[in-house]
Amino acid sequence: KISSPPIRNMGTIGGNLCHGEPSADFPPALMALGAKLKLISIKGERIVPIDEFFVDFYETILFRDEILIELIIPNLPPRTAGTYIKLDKTHNSIAIVGVAALIGIDEKEICTYIGVALGGVAPTPIKIKRAEEILLGKKVEDSLLEQIAREVQEIVNPITNIYASDSYRKEMSYILTKRALKESFNNALKI
């Protein structure tokens, strides 16, 4: 559901990231995965967590003489599953709200991994770091998923534009985060 076929055939994930679009689909998914980016210039290379890559609307930490050469995605624990839910106006449009969620569990349904990130709800894509404090190492329960979704609703800082109002984006951030967390957990149970 990203753009049109000609653009999908020419574009790259790296180019999409470097563009810095706050409503792009890839950044939240990669943030939830805990990805890192390898950047290189004639001065050397550096590796940065993807959630530190975006600075403002269409702005990243890339220096003028730097390029993105590698996307590093760590191995996830066993029994980890996720989902990406995108609210958009049309089939190929940018996300009004995009939510990526991953949950890993052990045999007792204790959370071994949690990654939640959103796009379209702030000047940059955002990773919800509080989700780890709330759920990691605890038995996955609806009340904790609800708590994460409510935290998201408080953290997001959306704008009003031709696609949606800020209040609508805030409400949908809560609803879609809760839905994405439950779907991820249910998928992890099936592994």
PDB file of C-alpha atoms in Angstrom:
ATOM      1  CA  LYS A   1       0.000   0.000   0.000  1.00  0.00           C
ATOM      2  CA  ILE A   2       2.915   2.357  -0.559  1.00  0.00           C
ATOM      3  CA  SER A   3       2.494   4.820  -3.418  1.00  0.00           C
ATOM      4  CA  SER A   4       1.953   3.677  -7.013  1.00  0.00           C
ATOM      5  CA  PRO A   5       3.597   0.724  -8.842  1.00  0.00           C
ATOM      6  CA  PRO A   6       6.117   2.878 -10.788  1.00  0.00           C
ATOM      7  CA  ILE A   7       7.346   4.517  -7.584  1.00  0.00           C
ATOM      8  CA  ARG A   8       7.430   1.170  -5.755  1.00  0.00           C
ATOM      9  CA  ASN A   9       9.572  -0.248  -8.576  1.00  0.00           C
ATOM     10  CA  MET A  10      12.071   2.639  -8.420  1.00  0.00           C
ATOM     11  CA  GLY A  11      12.095   3.563  -4.753  1.00  0.00           C
ATOM     12  CA  THR A  12      14.172   2.049  -1.963  1.00  0.00           C
ATOM     13  CA  ILE A  13      13.663   1.653   1.758  1.00  0.00           C
ATOM     14  CA  GLY A  14      16.798   3.720   2.356  1.00  0.00           C
ATOM     15  CA  GLY A  15      15.558   6.520   0.119  1.00  0.00           C
ATOM     16  CA  ASN A  16      12.223   6.452   1.896  1.00  0.00           C
ATOM     17  CA  LEU A  17      13.948   6.801   5.276  1.00  0.00           C
ATOM     18  CA  CYS A  18      16.272   9.594   4.134  1.00  0.00           C
ATOM     19  CA  HIS A  19      13.314  11.550   2.758  1.00  0.00           C
ATOM     20  CA  GLY A  20      12.181  12.002   6.395  1.00  0.00           C
ATOM     21  CA  GLU A  21       8.424  11.851   5.714  1.00  0.00           C
ATOM     22  CA  PRO A  22       6.706  11.745   9.137  1.00  0.00           C
ATOM     23  CA  SER A  23       3.788   9.718   7.741  1.00  0.00           C
ATOM     24  CA  ALA A  24       5.847   7.097   5.879  1.00  0.00           C
ATOM     25  CA  ASP A  25       5.124   3.419   6.527  1.00  0.00           C
ATOM     26  CA  PHE A  26       8.659   2.040   6.912  1.00  0.00           C
ATOM     27  CA  PRO A  27       9.940   4.120   9.882  1.00  0.00           C
ATOM     28  CA  PRO A  28       7.378   2.926  12.472  1.00  0.00           C
ATOM     29  CA  ALA A  29       7.836  -0.709  11.426  1.00  0.00           C
ATOM     30  CA  LEU A  30      11.618  -0.444  11.621  1.00  0.00           C
ATOM     31  CA  MET A  31      11.447   1.388  14.956  1.00  0.00           C
ATOM     32  CA  ALA A  32       9.268  -1.374  16.400  1.00  0.00           C
ATOM     33  CA  LEU A  33      11.883  -3.878  15.181  1.00  0.00           C
ATOM     34  CA  GLY A  34      14.681  -1.967  16.956  1.00  0.00           C
ATOM     35  CA  ALA A  35      16.538  -1.285  13.693  1.00  0.00           C
ATOM     36  CA  LYS A  36      19.777   0.674  13.401  1.00  0.00           C
ATOM     37  CA  LEU A  37      21.166   2.555  10.416  1.00  0.00           C
ATOM     38  CA  LYS A  38      24.762   2.563   9.193  1.00  0.00           C
ATOM     39  CA  LEU A  39      25.749   5.966   7.795  1.00  0.00           C
ATOM     40  CA  ILE A  40      29.028   6.601   5.969  1.00  0.00           C
ATOM     41  CA  SER A  41      31.036   9.566   4.700  1.00  0.00           C
ATOM     42  CA  ILE A  42      34.681  10.206   3.851  1.00  0.00           C
ATOM     43  CA  LYS A  43      35.180  10.915   7.576  1.00  0.00           C
ATOM     44  CA  GLY A  44      34.078   7.411   8.578  1.00  0.00           C
ATOM     45  CA  GLU A  45      30.941   5.565   9.521  1.00  0.00           C
ATOM     46  CA  ARG A  46      28.488   5.642  12.378  1.00  0.00           C
ATOM     47  CA  ILE A  47      25.611   3.435  13.466  1.00  0.00           C
ATOM     48  CA  VAL A  48      22.522   5.110  14.908  1.00  0.00           C
ATOM     49  CA  PRO A  49      19.244   3.725  16.243  1.00  0.00           C
ATOM     50  CA  ILE A  50      16.495   4.556  13.776  1.00  0.00           C
ATOM     51  CA  ASP A  51      14.473   6.367  16.432  1.00  0.00           C
ATOM     52  CA  GLU A  52      17.339   8.907  16.684  1.00  0.00           C
ATOM     53  CA  PHE A  53      17.535   9.393  12.893  1.00  0.00           C
ATOM     54  CA  PHE A  54      14.557  11.731  12.455  1.00  0.00           C
ATOM     55  CA  VAL A  55      14.810  15.331  13.707  1.00  0.00           C
ATOM     56  CA  ASP A  56      11.809  17.277  12.370  1.00  0.00           C
ATOM     57  CA  PHE A  57       9.437  17.406   9.390  1.00  0.00           C
ATOM     58  CA  TYR A  58      11.448  15.986   6.462  1.00  0.00           C
ATOM     59  CA  GLU A  59      14.672  16.405   8.419  1.00  0.00           C
ATOM     60  CA  THR A  60      17.130  13.716   9.522  1.00  0.00           C
ATOM     61  CA  ILE A  61      20.540  13.646  11.213  1.00  0.00           C
ATOM     62  CA  LEU A  62      22.278  12.909   7.896  1.00  0.00           C
ATOM     63  CA  PHE A  63      25.152  15.278   7.183  1.00  0.00           C
ATOM     64  CA  ARG A  64      25.443  16.668   3.655  1.00  0.00           C
ATOM     65  CA  ASP A  65      28.373  14.359   2.864  1.00  0.00           C
ATOM     66  CA  GLU A  66      26.798  11.211   4.367  1.00  0.00           C
ATOM     67  CA  ILE A  67      24.800   8.387   2.879  1.00  0.00           C
ATOM     68  CA  LEU A  68      22.811   5.542   4.383  1.00  0.00           C
ATOM     69  CA  ILE A  69      24.467   2.254   3.387  1.00  0.00           C
ATOM     70  CA  GLU A  70      22.944  -0.396   5.622  1.00  0.00           C
ATOM     71  CA  LEU A  71      19.837  -1.203   7.600  1.00  0.00           C
ATOM     72  CA  ILE A  72      20.544  -3.429  10.616  1.00  0.00           C
ATOM     73  CA  ILE A  73      17.611  -5.378  12.058  1.00  0.00           C
ATOM     74  CA  PRO A  74      18.394  -7.427  15.175  1.00  0.00           C
ATOM     75  CA  ASN A  75      17.154 -10.970  15.641  1.00  0.00           C
ATOM     76  CA  LEU A  76      13.924 -11.114  17.582  1.00  0.00           C
ATOM     77  CA  PRO A  77      13.167 -13.546  20.402  1.00  0.00           C
ATOM     78  CA  PRO A  78      11.198 -16.691  19.515  1.00  0.00           C
ATOM     79  CA  ARG A  79       7.401 -16.307  19.578  1.00  0.00           C
ATOM     80  CA  THR A  80       7.501 -12.683  18.457  1.00  0.00           C
ATOM     81  CA  ALA A  81       4.773 -11.438  16.150  1.00  0.00           C
ATOM     82  CA  GLY A  82       3.647  -8.067  14.951  1.00  0.00           C
ATOM     83  CA  THR A  83       1.383  -6.024  12.781  1.00  0.00           C
ATOM     84  CA  TYR A  84       1.210  -2.691  11.013  1.00  0.00           C
ATOM     85  CA  ILE A  85      -2.115  -0.888  10.883  1.00  0.00           C
ATOM     86  CA  LYS A  86      -2.489   2.107   8.612  1.00  0.00           C
ATOM     87  CA  LEU A  87      -5.361   4.550   8.516  1.00  0.00           C
ATOM     88  CA  ASP A  88      -5.337   6.355   5.172  1.00  0.00           C
ATOM     89  CA  LYS A  89      -7.691   8.272   2.883  1.00  0.00           C
ATOM     90  CA  THR A  90      -7.053   6.271  -0.281  1.00  0.00           C
ATOM     91  CA  HIS A  91      -5.282   3.060  -1.156  1.00  0.00           C
ATOM     92  CA  ASN A  92      -1.930   4.719  -1.995  1.00  0.00           C
ATOM     93  CA  SER A  93      -1.941   7.748   0.303  1.00  0.00           C
ATOM     94  CA  ILE A  94       0.322   8.505   3.240  1.00  0.00           C
ATOM     95  CA  ALA A  95      -0.730   7.392   6.692  1.00  0.00           C
ATOM     96  CA  ILE A  96      -3.095   9.584   8.642  1.00  0.00           C
ATOM     97  CA  VAL A  97      -2.026   7.341  11.515  1.00  0.00           C
ATOM     98  CA  GLY A  98       0.284   4.347  11.140  1.00  0.00           C
ATOM     99  CA  VAL A  99       0.954   1.975  14.049  1.00  0.00           C
ATOM    100  CA  ALA A 100       3.563  -0.788  14.157  1.00  0.00           C
ATOM    101  CA  ALA A 101       3.557  -3.187  17.100  1.00  0.00           C
ATOM    102  CA  LEU A 102       5.570  -6.291  17.944  1.00  0.00           C
ATOM    103  CA  ILE A 103       5.169  -8.487  20.994  1.00  0.00           C
ATOM    104  CA  GLY A 104       7.326 -11.439  21.990  1.00  0.00           C
ATOM    105  CA  ILE A 105       6.182 -13.869  24.675  1.00  0.00           C
ATOM    106  CA  ASP A 106       7.442 -16.967  26.431  1.00  0.00           C
ATOM    107  CA  GLU A 107       5.421 -20.116  27.204  1.00  0.00           C
ATOM    108  CA  LYS A 108       3.839 -18.401  30.253  1.00  0.00           C
ATOM    109  CA  GLU A 109       2.787 -15.355  28.191  1.00  0.00           C
ATOM    110  CA  ILE A 110       5.448 -13.167  29.814  1.00  0.00           C
ATOM    111  CA  CYS A 111       6.530 -10.372  27.475  1.00  0.00           C
ATOM    112  CA  THR A 112      10.071 -10.931  26.160  1.00  0.00           C
ATOM    113  CA  TYR A 113       9.957  -8.189  23.519  1.00  0.00           C
ATOM    114  CA  ILE A 114       7.812  -5.122  22.908  1.00  0.00           C
ATOM    115  CA  GLY A 115       8.156  -2.578  20.139  1.00  0.00           C
ATOM    116  CA  VAL A 116       5.588   0.125  19.374  1.00  0.00           C
ATOM    117  CA  ALA A 117       5.996   3.044  16.978  1.00  0.00           C
ATOM    118  CA  LEU A 118       3.731   5.447  15.121  1.00  0.00           C
ATOM    119  CA  GLY A 119       3.818   7.629  12.044  1.00  0.00           C
ATOM    120  CA  GLY A 120       1.638  10.564  11.013  1.00  0.00           C
ATOM    121  CA  VAL A 121       1.084  11.778  14.560  1.00  0.00           C
ATOM    122  CA  ALA A 122       4.078  14.033  15.241  1.00  0.00           C
ATOM    123  CA  PRO A 123       6.743  15.993  13.327  1.00  0.00           C
ATOM    124  CA  THR A 124       8.704  12.730  13.126  1.00  0.00           C
ATOM    125  CA  PRO A 125       7.854   9.043  13.400  1.00  0.00           C
ATOM    126  CA  ILE A 126       7.956   8.158  17.103  1.00  0.00           C
ATOM    127  CA  LYS A 127       8.944   5.090  19.089  1.00  0.00           C
ATOM    128  CA  ILE A 128       6.964   4.524  22.277  1.00  0.00           C
ATOM    129  CA  LYS A 129       9.775   3.690  24.698  1.00  0.00           C
ATOM    130  CA  ARG A 130       7.402   3.641  27.682  1.00  0.00           C
ATOM    131  CA  ALA A 131       5.883   0.445  26.290  1.00  0.00           C
ATOM    132  CA  GLU A 132       8.988  -1.430  27.459  1.00  0.00           C
ATOM    133  CA  GLU A 133       8.632  -0.080  31.000  1.00  0.00           C
ATOM    134  CA  ILE A 134       4.963  -1.010  31.085  1.00  0.00           C
ATOM    135  CA  LEU A 135       5.036  -4.522  29.598  1.00  0.00           C
ATOM    136  CA  LEU A 136       8.523  -6.051  29.340  1.00  0.00           C
ATOM    137  CA  GLY A 137       8.973  -8.934  31.801  1.00  0.00           C
ATOM    138  CA  LYS A 138       5.284  -8.989  32.746  1.00  0.00           C
ATOM    139  CA  LYS A 139       2.408 -11.255  31.813  1.00  0.00           C
ATOM    140  CA  VAL A 140       0.582  -9.749  28.837  1.00  0.00           C
ATOM    141  CA  GLU A 141      -2.834  -8.573  30.016  1.00  0.00           C
ATOM    142  CA  ASP A 142      -5.470  -6.325  28.468  1.00  0.00           C
ATOM    143  CA  SER A 143      -5.014  -3.730  31.217  1.00  0.00           C
ATOM    144  CA  LEU A 144      -1.331  -3.280  30.288  1.00  0.00           C
ATOM    145  CA  LEU A 145      -2.123  -3.051  26.572  1.00  0.00           C
ATOM    146  CA  GLU A 146      -4.750  -0.442  27.438  1.00  0.00           C
ATOM    147  CA  GLN A 147      -2.181   1.475  29.497  1.00  0.00           C
ATOM    148  CA  ILE A 148       0.251   1.549  26.549  1.00  0.00           C
ATOM    149  CA  ALA A 149      -2.501   2.755  24.190  1.00  0.00           C
ATOM    150  CA  ARG A 150      -3.449   5.540  26.627  1.00  0.00           C
ATOM    151  CA  GLU A 151       0.210   6.565  26.949  1.00  0.00           C
ATOM    152  CA  VAL A 152       0.401   6.771  23.162  1.00  0.00           C
ATOM    153  CA  GLN A 153      -2.615   9.053  23.095  1.00  0.00           C
ATOM    154  CA  GLU A 154      -0.853  11.377  25.555  1.00  0.00           C
ATOM    155  CA  ILE A 155       2.524  11.300  23.772  1.00  0.00           C
ATOM    156  CA  VAL A 156       1.455  11.974  20.187  1.00  0.00           C
ATOM    157  CA  ASN A 157       1.551  15.542  18.926  1.00  0.00           C
ATOM    158  CA  PRO A 158      -0.346  15.536  15.629  1.00  0.00           C
ATOM    159  CA  ILE A 159      -1.204  18.405  13.338  1.00  0.00           C
ATOM    160  CA  THR A 160      -4.437  19.269  11.593  1.00  0.00           C
ATOM    161  CA  ASN A 161      -4.221  19.168   7.798  1.00  0.00           C
ATOM    162  CA  ILE A 162      -6.416  18.303   4.820  1.00  0.00           C
ATOM    163  CA  TYR A 163      -6.425  14.623   5.821  1.00  0.00           C
ATOM    164  CA  ALA A 164      -7.513  14.804   9.467  1.00  0.00           C
ATOM    165  CA  SER A 165      -7.725  16.974  12.556  1.00  0.00           C
ATOM    166  CA  ASP A 166      -5.282  16.698  15.428  1.00  0.00           C
ATOM    167  CA  SER A 167      -8.017  15.444  17.784  1.00  0.00           C
ATOM    168  CA  TYR A 168      -9.070  12.722  15.325  1.00  0.00           C
ATOM    169  CA  ARG A 169      -5.451  11.582  14.958  1.00  0.00           C
ATOM    170  CA  LYS A 170      -5.055  11.469  18.758  1.00  0.00           C
ATOM    171  CA  GLU A 171      -8.171   9.321  19.156  1.00  0.00           C
ATOM    172  CA  MET A 172      -7.185   7.013  16.287  1.00  0.00           C
ATOM    173  CA  SER A 173      -3.677   6.671  17.755  1.00  0.00           C
ATOM    174  CA  TYR A 174      -5.243   5.191  20.869  1.00  0.00           C
ATOM    175  CA  ILE A 175      -7.678   2.924  18.989  1.00  0.00           C
ATOM    176  CA  LEU A 176      -5.166   1.639  16.434  1.00  0.00           C
ATOM    177  CA  THR A 177      -2.407   1.108  19.010  1.00  0.00           C
ATOM    178  CA  LYS A 178      -4.725  -0.977  21.166  1.00  0.00           C
ATOM    179  CA  ARG A 179      -5.836  -2.963  18.110  1.00  0.00           C
ATOM    180  CA  ALA A 180      -2.247  -3.485  16.897  1.00  0.00           C
ATOM    181  CA  LEU A 181      -1.075  -4.656  20.338  1.00  0.00           C
ATOM    182  CA  LYS A 182      -3.930  -7.147  20.693  1.00  0.00           C
ATOM    183  CA  GLU A 183      -3.403  -8.475  17.171  1.00  0.00           C
ATOM    184  CA  SER A 184       0.345  -8.849  17.749  1.00  0.00           C
ATOM    185  CA  PHE A 185      -0.222 -10.687  21.015  1.00  0.00           C
ATOM    186  CA  ASN A 186      -2.811 -13.013  19.447  1.00  0.00           C
ATOM    187  CA  ASN A 187      -0.426 -13.751  16.581  1.00  0.00           C
ATOM    188  CA  ALA A 188       2.389 -14.515  19.042  1.00  0.00           C
ATOM    189  CA  LEU A 189       0.110 -16.980  20.848  1.00  0.00           C
ATOM    190  CA  LYS A 190      -0.215 -18.942  17.585  1.00  0.00           C
ATOM    191  CA  ILE A 191       3.529 -19.472  17.190  1.00  0.00           C
TER     192      ILE A 191
END
